[in-house]
mmCIF file of C-alpha atoms and ligand atoms in Angstrom:
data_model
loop_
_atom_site.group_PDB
_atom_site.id
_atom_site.type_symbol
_atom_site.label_atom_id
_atom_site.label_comp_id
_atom_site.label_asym_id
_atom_site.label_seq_id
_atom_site.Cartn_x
_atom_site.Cartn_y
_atom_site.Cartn_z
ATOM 1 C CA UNK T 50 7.400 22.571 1.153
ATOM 2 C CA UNK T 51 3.737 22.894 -0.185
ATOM 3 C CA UNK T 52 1.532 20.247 -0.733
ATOM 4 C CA UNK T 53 -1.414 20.301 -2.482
ATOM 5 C CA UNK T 54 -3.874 17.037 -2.047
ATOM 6 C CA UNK T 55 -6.996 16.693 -4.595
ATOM 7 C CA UNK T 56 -9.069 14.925 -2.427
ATOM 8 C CA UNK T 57 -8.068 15.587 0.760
ATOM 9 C CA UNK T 58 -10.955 15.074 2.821
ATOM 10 C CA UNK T 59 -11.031 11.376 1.439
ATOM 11 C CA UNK T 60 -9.629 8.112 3.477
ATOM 12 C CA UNK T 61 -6.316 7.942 1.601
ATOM 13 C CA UNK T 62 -6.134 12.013 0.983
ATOM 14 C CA UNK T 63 -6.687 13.005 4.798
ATOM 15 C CA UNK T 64 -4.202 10.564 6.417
ATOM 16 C CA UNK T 65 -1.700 11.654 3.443
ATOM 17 C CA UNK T 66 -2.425 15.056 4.705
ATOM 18 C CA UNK T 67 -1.413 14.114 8.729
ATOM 19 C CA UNK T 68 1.404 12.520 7.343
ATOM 20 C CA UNK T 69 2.989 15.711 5.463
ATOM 21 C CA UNK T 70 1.849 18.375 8.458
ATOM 22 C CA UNK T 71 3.768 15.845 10.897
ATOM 23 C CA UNK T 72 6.790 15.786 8.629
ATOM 24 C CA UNK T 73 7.002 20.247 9.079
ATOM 25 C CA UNK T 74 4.881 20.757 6.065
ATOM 26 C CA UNK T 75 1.836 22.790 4.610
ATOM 27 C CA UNK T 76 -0.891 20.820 3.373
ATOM 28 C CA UNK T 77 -3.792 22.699 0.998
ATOM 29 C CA UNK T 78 -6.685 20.221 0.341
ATOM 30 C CA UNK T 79 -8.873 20.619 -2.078
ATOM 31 C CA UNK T 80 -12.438 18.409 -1.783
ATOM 32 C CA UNK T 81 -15.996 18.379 -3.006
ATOM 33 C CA UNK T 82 -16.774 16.278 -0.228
ATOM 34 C CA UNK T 83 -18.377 13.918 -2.758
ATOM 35 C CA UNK T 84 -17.561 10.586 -1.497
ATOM 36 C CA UNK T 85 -15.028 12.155 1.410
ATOM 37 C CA UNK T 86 -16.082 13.462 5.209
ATOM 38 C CA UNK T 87 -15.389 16.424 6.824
ATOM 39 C CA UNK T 88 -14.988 14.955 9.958
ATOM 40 C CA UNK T 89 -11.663 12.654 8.298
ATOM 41 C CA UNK T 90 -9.940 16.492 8.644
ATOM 42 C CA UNK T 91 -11.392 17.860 11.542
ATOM 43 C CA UNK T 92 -8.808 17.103 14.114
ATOM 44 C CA UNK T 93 -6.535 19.174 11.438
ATOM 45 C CA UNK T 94 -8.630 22.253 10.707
ATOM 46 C CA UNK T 95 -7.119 24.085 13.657
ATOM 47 C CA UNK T 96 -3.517 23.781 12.411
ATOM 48 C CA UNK T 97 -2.745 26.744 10.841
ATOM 49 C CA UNK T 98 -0.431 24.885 7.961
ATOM 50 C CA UNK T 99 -3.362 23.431 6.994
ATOM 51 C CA UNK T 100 -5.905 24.700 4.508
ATOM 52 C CA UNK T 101 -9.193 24.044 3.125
ATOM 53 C CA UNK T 102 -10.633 24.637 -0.167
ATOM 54 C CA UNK T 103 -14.326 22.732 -0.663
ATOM 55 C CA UNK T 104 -14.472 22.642 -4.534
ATOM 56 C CA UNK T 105 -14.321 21.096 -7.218
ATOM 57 C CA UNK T 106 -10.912 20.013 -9.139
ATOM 58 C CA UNK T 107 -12.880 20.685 -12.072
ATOM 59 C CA UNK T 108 -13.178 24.839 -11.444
ATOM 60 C CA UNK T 109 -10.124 25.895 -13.091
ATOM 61 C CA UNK T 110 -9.845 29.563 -11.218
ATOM 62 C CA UNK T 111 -9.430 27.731 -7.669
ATOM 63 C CA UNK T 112 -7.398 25.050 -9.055
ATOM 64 C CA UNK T 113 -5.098 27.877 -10.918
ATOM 65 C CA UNK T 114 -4.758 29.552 -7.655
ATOM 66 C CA UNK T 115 -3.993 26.283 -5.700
ATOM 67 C CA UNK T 116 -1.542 25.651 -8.114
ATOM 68 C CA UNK T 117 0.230 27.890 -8.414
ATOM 69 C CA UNK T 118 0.725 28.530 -4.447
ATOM 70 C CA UNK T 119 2.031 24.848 -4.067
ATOM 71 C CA UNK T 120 5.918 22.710 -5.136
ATOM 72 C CA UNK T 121 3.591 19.369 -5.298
ATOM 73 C CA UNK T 122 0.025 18.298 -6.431
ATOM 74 C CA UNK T 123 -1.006 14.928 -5.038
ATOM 75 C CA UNK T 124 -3.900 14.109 -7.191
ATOM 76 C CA UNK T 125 -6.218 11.887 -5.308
ATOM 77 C CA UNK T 126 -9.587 12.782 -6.146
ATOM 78 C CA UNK T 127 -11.226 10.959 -8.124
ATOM 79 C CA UNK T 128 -14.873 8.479 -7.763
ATOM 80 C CA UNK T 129 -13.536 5.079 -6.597
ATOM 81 C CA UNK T 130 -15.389 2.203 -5.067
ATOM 82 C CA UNK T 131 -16.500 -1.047 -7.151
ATOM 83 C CA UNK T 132 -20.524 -0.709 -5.943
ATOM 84 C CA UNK T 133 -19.997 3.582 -7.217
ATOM 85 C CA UNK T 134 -18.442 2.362 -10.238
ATOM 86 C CA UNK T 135 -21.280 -0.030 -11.124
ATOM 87 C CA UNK T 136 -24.072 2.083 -10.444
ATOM 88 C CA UNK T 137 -22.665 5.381 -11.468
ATOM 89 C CA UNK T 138 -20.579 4.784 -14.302
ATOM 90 C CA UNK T 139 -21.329 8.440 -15.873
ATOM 91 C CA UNK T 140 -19.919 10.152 -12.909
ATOM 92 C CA UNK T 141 -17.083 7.367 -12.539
ATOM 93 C CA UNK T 142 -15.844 8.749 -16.331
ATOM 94 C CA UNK T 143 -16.401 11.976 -16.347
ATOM 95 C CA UNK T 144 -14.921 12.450 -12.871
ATOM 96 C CA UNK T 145 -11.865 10.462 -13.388
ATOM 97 C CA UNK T 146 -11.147 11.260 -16.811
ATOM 98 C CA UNK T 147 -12.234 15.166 -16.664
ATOM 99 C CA UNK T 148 -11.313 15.709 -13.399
ATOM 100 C CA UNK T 149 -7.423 14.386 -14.117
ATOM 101 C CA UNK T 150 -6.901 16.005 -17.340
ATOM 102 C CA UNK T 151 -7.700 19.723 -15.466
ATOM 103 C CA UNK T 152 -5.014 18.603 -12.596
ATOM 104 C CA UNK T 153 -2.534 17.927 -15.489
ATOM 105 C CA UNK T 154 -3.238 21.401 -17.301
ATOM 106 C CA UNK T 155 -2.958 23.422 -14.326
ATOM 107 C CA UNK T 156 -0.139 21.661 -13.312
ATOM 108 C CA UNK T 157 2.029 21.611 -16.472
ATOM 109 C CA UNK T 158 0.771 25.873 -16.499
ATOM 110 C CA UNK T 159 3.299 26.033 -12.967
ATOM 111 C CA UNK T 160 5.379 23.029 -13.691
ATOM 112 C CA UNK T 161 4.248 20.952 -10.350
ATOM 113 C CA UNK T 162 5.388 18.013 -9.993
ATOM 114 C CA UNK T 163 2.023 15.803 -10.003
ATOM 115 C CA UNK T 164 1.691 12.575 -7.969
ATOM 116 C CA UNK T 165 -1.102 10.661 -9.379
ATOM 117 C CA UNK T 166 -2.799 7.827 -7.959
ATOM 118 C CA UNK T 167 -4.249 5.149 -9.975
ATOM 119 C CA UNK T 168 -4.864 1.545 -9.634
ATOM 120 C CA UNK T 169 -4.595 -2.242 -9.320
ATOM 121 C CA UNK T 170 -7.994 -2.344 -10.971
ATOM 122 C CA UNK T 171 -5.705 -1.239 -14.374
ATOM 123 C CA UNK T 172 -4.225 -4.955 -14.547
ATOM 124 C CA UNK T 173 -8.023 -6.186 -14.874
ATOM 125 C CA UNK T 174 -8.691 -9.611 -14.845
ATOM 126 C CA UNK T 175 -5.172 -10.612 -16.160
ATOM 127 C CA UNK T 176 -4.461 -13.966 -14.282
ATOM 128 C CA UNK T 177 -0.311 -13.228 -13.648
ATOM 129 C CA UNK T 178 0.574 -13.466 -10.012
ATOM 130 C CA UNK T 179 1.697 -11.052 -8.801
ATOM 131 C CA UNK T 180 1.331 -8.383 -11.165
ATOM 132 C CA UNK T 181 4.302 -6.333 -12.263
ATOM 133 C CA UNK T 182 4.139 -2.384 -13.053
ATOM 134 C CA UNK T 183 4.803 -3.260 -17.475
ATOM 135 C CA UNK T 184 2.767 -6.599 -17.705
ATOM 136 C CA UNK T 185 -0.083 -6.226 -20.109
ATOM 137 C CA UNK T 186 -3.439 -5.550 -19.315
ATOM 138 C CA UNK T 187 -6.709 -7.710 -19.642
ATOM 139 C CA UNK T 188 -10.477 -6.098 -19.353
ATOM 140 C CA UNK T 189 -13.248 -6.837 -20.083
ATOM 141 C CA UNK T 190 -15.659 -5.868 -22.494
ATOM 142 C CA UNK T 191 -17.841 -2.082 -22.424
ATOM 143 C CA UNK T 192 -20.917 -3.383 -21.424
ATOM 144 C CA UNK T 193 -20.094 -4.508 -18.627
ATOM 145 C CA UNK T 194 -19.574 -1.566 -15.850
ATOM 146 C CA UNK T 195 -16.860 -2.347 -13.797
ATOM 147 C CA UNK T 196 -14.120 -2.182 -16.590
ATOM 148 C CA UNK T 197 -15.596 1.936 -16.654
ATOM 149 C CA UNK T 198 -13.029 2.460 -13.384
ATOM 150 C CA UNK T 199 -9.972 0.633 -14.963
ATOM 151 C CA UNK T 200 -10.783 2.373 -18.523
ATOM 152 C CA UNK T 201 -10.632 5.621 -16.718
ATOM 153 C CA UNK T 202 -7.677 5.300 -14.514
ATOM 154 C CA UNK T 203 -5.876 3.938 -17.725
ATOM 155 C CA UNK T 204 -6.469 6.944 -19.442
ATOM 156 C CA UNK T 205 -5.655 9.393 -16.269
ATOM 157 C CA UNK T 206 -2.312 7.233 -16.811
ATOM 158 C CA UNK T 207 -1.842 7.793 -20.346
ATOM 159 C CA UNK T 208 -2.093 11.473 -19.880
ATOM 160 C CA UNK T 209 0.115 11.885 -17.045
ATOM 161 C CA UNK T 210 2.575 10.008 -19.125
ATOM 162 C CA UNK T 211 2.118 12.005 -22.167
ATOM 163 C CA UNK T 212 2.544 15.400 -20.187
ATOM 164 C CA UNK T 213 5.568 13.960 -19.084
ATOM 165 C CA UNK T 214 6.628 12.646 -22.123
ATOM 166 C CA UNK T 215 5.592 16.127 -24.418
ATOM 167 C CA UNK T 216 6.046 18.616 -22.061
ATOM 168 C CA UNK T 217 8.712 17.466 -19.749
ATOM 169 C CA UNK T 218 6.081 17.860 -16.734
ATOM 170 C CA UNK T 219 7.481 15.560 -13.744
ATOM 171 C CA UNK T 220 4.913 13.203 -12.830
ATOM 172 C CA UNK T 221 5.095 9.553 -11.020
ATOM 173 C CA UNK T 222 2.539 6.948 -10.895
ATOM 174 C CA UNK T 223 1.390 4.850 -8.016
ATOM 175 C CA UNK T 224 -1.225 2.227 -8.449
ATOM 176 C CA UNK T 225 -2.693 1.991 -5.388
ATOM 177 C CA UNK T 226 -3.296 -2.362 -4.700
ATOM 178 C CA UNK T 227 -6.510 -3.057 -1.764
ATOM 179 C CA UNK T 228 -5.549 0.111 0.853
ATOM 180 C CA UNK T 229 -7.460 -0.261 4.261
ATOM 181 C CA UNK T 230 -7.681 1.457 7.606
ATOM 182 C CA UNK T 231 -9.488 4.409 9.536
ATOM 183 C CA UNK T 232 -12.199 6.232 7.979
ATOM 184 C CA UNK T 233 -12.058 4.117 4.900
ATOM 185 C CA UNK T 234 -16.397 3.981 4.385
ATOM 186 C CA UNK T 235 -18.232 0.803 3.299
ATOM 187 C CA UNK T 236 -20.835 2.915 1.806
ATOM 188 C CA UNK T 237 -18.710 2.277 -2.060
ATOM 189 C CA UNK T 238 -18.376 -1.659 -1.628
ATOM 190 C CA UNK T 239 -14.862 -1.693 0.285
ATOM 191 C CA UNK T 240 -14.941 -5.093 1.962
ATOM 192 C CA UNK T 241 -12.768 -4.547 5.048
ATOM 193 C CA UNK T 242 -15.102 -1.656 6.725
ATOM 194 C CA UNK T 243 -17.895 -3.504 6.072
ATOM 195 C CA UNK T 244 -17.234 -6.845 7.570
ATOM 196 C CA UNK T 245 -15.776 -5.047 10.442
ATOM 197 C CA UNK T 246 -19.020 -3.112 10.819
ATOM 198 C CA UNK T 247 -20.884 -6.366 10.501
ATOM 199 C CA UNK T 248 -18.537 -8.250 12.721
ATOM 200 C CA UNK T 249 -19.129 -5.559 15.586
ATOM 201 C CA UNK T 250 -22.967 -5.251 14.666
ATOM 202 C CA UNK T 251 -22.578 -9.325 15.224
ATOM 203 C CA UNK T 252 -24.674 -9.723 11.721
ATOM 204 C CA UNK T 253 -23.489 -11.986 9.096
ATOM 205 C CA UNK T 254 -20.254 -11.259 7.262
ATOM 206 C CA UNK T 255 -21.618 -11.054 3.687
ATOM 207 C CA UNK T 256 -18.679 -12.739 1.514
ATOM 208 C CA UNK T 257 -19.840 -12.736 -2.295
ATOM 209 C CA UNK T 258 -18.636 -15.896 -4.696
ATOM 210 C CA UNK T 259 -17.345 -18.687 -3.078
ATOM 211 C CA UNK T 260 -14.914 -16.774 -1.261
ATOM 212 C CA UNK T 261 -11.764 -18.300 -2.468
ATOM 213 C CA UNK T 262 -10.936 -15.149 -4.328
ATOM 214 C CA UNK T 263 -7.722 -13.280 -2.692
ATOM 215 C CA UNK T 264 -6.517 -9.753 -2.286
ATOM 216 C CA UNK T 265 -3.210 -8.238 -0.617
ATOM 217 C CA UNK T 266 -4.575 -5.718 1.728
ATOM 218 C CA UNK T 267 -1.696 -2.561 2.752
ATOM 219 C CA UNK T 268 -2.379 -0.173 6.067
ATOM 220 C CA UNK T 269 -2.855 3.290 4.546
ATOM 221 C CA UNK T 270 -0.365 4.880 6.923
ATOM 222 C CA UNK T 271 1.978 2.565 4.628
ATOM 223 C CA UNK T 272 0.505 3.520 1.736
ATOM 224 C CA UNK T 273 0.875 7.444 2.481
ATOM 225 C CA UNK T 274 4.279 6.729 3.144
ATOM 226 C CA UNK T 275 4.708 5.351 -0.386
ATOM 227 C CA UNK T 276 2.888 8.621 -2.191
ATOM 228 C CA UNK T 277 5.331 10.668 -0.062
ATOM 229 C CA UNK T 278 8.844 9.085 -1.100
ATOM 230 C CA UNK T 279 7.278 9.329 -4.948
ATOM 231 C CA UNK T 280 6.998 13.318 -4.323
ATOM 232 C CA UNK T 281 10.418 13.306 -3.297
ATOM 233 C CA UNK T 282 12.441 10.383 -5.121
ATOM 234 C CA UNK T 283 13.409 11.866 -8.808
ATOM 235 C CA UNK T 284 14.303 8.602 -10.355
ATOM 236 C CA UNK T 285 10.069 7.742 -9.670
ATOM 237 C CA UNK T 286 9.405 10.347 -12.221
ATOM 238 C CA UNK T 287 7.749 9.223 -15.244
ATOM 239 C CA UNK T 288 7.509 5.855 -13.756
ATOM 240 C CA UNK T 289 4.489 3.852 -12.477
ATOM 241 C CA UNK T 290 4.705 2.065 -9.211
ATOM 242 C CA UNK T 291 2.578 -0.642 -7.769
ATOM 243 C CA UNK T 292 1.921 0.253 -3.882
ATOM 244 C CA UNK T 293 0.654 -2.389 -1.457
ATOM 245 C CA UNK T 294 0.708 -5.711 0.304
ATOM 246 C CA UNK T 295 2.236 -8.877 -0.361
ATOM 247 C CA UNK T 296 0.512 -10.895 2.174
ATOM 248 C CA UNK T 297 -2.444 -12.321 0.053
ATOM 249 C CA UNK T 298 -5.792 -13.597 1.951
ATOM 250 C CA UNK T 299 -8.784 -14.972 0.482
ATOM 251 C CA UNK T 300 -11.889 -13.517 1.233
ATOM 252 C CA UNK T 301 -13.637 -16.046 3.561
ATOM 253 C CA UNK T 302 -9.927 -15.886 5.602
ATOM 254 C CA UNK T 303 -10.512 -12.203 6.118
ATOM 255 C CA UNK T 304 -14.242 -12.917 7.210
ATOM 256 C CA UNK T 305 -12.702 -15.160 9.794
ATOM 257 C CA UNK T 306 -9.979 -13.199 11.138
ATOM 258 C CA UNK T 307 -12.269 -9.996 11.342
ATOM 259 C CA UNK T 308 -14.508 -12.382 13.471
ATOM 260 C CA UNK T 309 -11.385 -13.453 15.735
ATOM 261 C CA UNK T 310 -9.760 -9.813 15.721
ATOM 262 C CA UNK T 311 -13.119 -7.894 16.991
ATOM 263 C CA UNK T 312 -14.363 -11.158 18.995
ATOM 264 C CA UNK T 313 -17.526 -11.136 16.848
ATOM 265 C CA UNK T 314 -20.049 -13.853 17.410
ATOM 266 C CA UNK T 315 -21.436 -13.134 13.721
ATOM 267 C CA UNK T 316 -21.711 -16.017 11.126
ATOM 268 C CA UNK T 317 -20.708 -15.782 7.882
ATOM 269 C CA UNK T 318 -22.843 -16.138 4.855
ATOM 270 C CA UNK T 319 -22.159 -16.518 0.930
ATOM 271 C CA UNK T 320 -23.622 -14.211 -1.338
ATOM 272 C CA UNK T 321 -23.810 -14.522 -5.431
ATOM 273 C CA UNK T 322 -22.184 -11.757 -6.779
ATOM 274 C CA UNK T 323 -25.135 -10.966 -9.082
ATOM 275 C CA UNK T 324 -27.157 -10.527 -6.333
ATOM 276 C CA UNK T 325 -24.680 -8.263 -4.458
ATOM 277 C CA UNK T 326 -23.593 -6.274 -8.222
ATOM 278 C CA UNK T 327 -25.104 -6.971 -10.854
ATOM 279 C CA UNK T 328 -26.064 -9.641 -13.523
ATOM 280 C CA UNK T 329 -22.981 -10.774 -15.604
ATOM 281 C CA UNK T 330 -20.223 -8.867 -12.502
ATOM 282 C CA UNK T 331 -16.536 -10.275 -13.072
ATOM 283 C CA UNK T 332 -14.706 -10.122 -10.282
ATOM 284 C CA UNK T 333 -10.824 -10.635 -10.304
ATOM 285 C CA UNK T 334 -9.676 -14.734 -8.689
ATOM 286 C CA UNK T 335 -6.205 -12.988 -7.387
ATOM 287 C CA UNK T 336 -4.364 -9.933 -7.123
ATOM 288 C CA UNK T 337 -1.030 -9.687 -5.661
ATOM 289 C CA UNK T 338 1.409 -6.694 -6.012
ATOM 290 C CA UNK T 339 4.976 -6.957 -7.138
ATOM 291 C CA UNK T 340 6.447 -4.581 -5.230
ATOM 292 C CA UNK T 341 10.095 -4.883 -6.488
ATOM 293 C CA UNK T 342 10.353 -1.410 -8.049
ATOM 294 C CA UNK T 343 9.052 0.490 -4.886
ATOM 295 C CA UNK T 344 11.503 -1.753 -2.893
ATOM 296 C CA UNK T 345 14.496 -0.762 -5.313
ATOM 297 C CA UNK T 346 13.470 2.983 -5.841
ATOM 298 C CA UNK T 347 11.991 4.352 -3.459
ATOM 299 C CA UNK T 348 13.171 2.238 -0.223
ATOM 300 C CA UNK T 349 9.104 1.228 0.639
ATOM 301 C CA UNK T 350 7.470 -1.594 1.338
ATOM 302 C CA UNK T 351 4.331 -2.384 3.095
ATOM 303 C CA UNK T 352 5.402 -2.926 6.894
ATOM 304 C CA UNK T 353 2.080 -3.048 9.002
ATOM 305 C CA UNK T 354 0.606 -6.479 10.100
ATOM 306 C CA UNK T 355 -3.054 -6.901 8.486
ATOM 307 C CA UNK T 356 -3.967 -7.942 12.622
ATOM 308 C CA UNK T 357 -3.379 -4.610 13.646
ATOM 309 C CA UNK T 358 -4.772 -2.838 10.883
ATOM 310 C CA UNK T 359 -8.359 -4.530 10.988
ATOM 311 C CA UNK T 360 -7.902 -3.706 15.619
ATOM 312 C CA UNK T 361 -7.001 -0.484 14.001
ATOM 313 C CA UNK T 362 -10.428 -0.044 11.759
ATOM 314 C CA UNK T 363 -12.611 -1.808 14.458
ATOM 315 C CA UNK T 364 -11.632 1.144 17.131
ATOM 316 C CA UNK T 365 -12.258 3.546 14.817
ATOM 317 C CA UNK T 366 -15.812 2.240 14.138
ATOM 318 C CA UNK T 367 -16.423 1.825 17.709
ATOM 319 C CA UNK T 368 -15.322 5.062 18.597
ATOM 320 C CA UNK T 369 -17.106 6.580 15.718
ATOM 321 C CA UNK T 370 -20.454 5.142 16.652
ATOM 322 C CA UNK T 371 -20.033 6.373 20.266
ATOM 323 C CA UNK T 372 -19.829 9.444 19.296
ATOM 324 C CA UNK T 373 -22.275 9.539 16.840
ATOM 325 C CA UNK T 374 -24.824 7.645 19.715
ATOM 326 C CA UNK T 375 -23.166 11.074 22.088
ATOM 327 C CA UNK T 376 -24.209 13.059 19.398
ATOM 328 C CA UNK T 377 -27.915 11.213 19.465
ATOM 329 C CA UNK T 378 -27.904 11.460 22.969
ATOM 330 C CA UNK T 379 -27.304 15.358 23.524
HETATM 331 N N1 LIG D 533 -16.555 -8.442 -1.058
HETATM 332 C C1 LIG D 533 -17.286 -9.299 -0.239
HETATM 333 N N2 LIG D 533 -18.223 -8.739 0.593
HETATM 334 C C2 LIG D 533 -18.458 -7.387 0.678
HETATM 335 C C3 LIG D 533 -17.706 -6.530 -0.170
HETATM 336 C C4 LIG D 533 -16.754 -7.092 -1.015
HETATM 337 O O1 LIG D 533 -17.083 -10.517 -0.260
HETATM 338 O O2 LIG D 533 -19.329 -6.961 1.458
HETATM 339 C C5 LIG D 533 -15.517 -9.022 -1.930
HETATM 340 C C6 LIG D 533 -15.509 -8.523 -3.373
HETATM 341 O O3 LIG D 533 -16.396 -9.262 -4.182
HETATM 342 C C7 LIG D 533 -14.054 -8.731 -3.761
HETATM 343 C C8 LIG D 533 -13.293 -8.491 -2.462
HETATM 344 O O4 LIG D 533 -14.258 -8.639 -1.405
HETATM 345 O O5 LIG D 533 -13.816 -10.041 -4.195
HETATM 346 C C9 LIG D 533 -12.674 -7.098 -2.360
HETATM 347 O O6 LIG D 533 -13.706 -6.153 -2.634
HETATM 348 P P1 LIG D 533 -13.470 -4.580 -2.577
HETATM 349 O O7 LIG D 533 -14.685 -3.944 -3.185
HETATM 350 O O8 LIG D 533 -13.085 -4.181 -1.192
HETATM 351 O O9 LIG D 533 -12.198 -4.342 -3.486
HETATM 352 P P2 LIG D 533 -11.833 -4.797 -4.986
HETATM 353 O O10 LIG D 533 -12.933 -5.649 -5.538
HETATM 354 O O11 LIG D 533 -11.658 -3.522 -5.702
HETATM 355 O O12 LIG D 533 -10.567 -5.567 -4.803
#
């Protein structure tokens, strides 16, 4: 088996690609490094069933070429992030939108099976709990930014849908809920990296609102999991499936348990989201998964405690800054 991952070198993409080389097979990544890090793949470079394009999904002669030497496309790439969505909404469209429908057209040319990965941001600011894969939608309105990333991922969905529907391409859906661990960055507004980074910097933990607004965070290595059973499992095709926690946590309880899990003296201060966004920034009170159709399909379901995911991404940042202080040093 042949995978090919659009956006390999990213957090999700390059422990998706460790998961397939340790289950016996050959990964091809393809990465403009835009928001992804070479160093998330360089423990893999020297395997020799793993290979590395650095391009864009958009050139259609190395995309052909990919495609047509792989059995799966895992289509990953794509601008994510909440702070690169509100400052960059051009390249959030055009990279999402673009960047998906050349993935589908290459894809439907070999008939690949196409994984696509899309979002919890789709269910917007709906107020169900939790949110199930067919509920309707609720965004808000085109001025303001942030509904840019859901608009987009909507659409990416549409057209995988369509392919599948039209052409009898076999795609599946997952819509990725809050996915943490290693290498995730803070540099795009995840939360978890930075109040880790904070927490172990023992600066304030920045939580914006009032705090009281939840999310269900799921360890990546869970996540990956997920994607993997949705390349294999034909009853997922043409289906869209939510992916990720059910333990929900509001945001001032994450503060404190990042304080307790790295044994952070840091304080913890409240920010106004205008301040930390921009003027007029909705931000969603809840999101919780329901995670029925993964459980009933595809076997999965979230198993890692959020404890030893947040030990998990507080090594990693310690290790990371010791070697970039080695680095310094030499
Ligand atoms: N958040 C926060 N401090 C930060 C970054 C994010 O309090 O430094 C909040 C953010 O406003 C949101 C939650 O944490 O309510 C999750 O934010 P993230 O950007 O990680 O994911 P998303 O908003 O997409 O769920």
């Amino acid at each position: 088996m042949k995978a090919l991952i659009t956006g390999g070198v990213g957090f999700i993409g390059s422990h998706l690609a460790e998961h397939l080389l340790s289950h016996g097979q050959q990964v091809a990544v393809i990465d403009d490094l835009s928001s992804g890090r070479l160093e998330n793949v360089a423990h893999l470079r020297a395997n020799p069933h793993f290979h590395l394009a650095i391009d864009s999904i958009a050139n259609e002669i190395v995309m052909d070429r990919l495609a047509s030497e792989c059995d799966i496309i895992y289509h990953l790439a794509a601008a994510v992030g909440v702070e690169m969505v509100v400052h960059s909404p051009v390249h959030t469209i055009e990279t999402n939108i673009m960047g998906t429908a050349a993935v589908l057209r290459v894809a439907n040319r070999y008939r690949r099976k196409v994984v696509l990965t899309s979002t919890s941001e789709i269910y917007g600011k709906s107020e169900r709990v939790p949110f199930a894969e067919d509920d309707d939608r609720l965004l808000g309105p085109t001025t303001r930014s942030r509904w840019s990333y859901a608009c987009s991922k909507a659409v990416d969905e549409f057209l995988a849908l369509a392919y599948a529907k039209e052409r009898g391409l076999p795609v599946a859906i997952a819509r990725l809920f809050n996915t943490i661990g290693p290498r995730q960055t803070g540099r795009y507004g995840m939360v978890v990296p930075r109040f880790v980074a904070q927490a172990l910097a023992g600066e304030p933990l920045t939580v914006y609102g009032d705090g009281r607004q939840t999310r269900c965070f799921a360890d990546v290595r869970d996540v990956v999991r997920g994607l993997a059973r949705l390349a294999e499992c034909s009853e997922a095709e043409s289906e869209v499936f939510n992916l990720g926690s059910t333990r929900e946590i509001s945001i001032a309880e994450l503060a404190r348990l990042v304080i307790a899990v790295t044994g952070s003296r840091s304080q913890i201060v409240f920010m106004p989201y205008e301040e930390a966004y921009e003027a007029g920034f909705e931000d969603m009170q809840r999101r919780v998964p329901d995670v029925t159709r993964a459980a009933r399909v595809l076997g999965w379901r979230a198993e890692t405690a959020l404890e030893e995911t947040l030990r998990a991404v507080a090594e990693y940042a310690v290790a990371r800054r010791r070697g970039a202080e080695g680095a310094g040093a030499r």
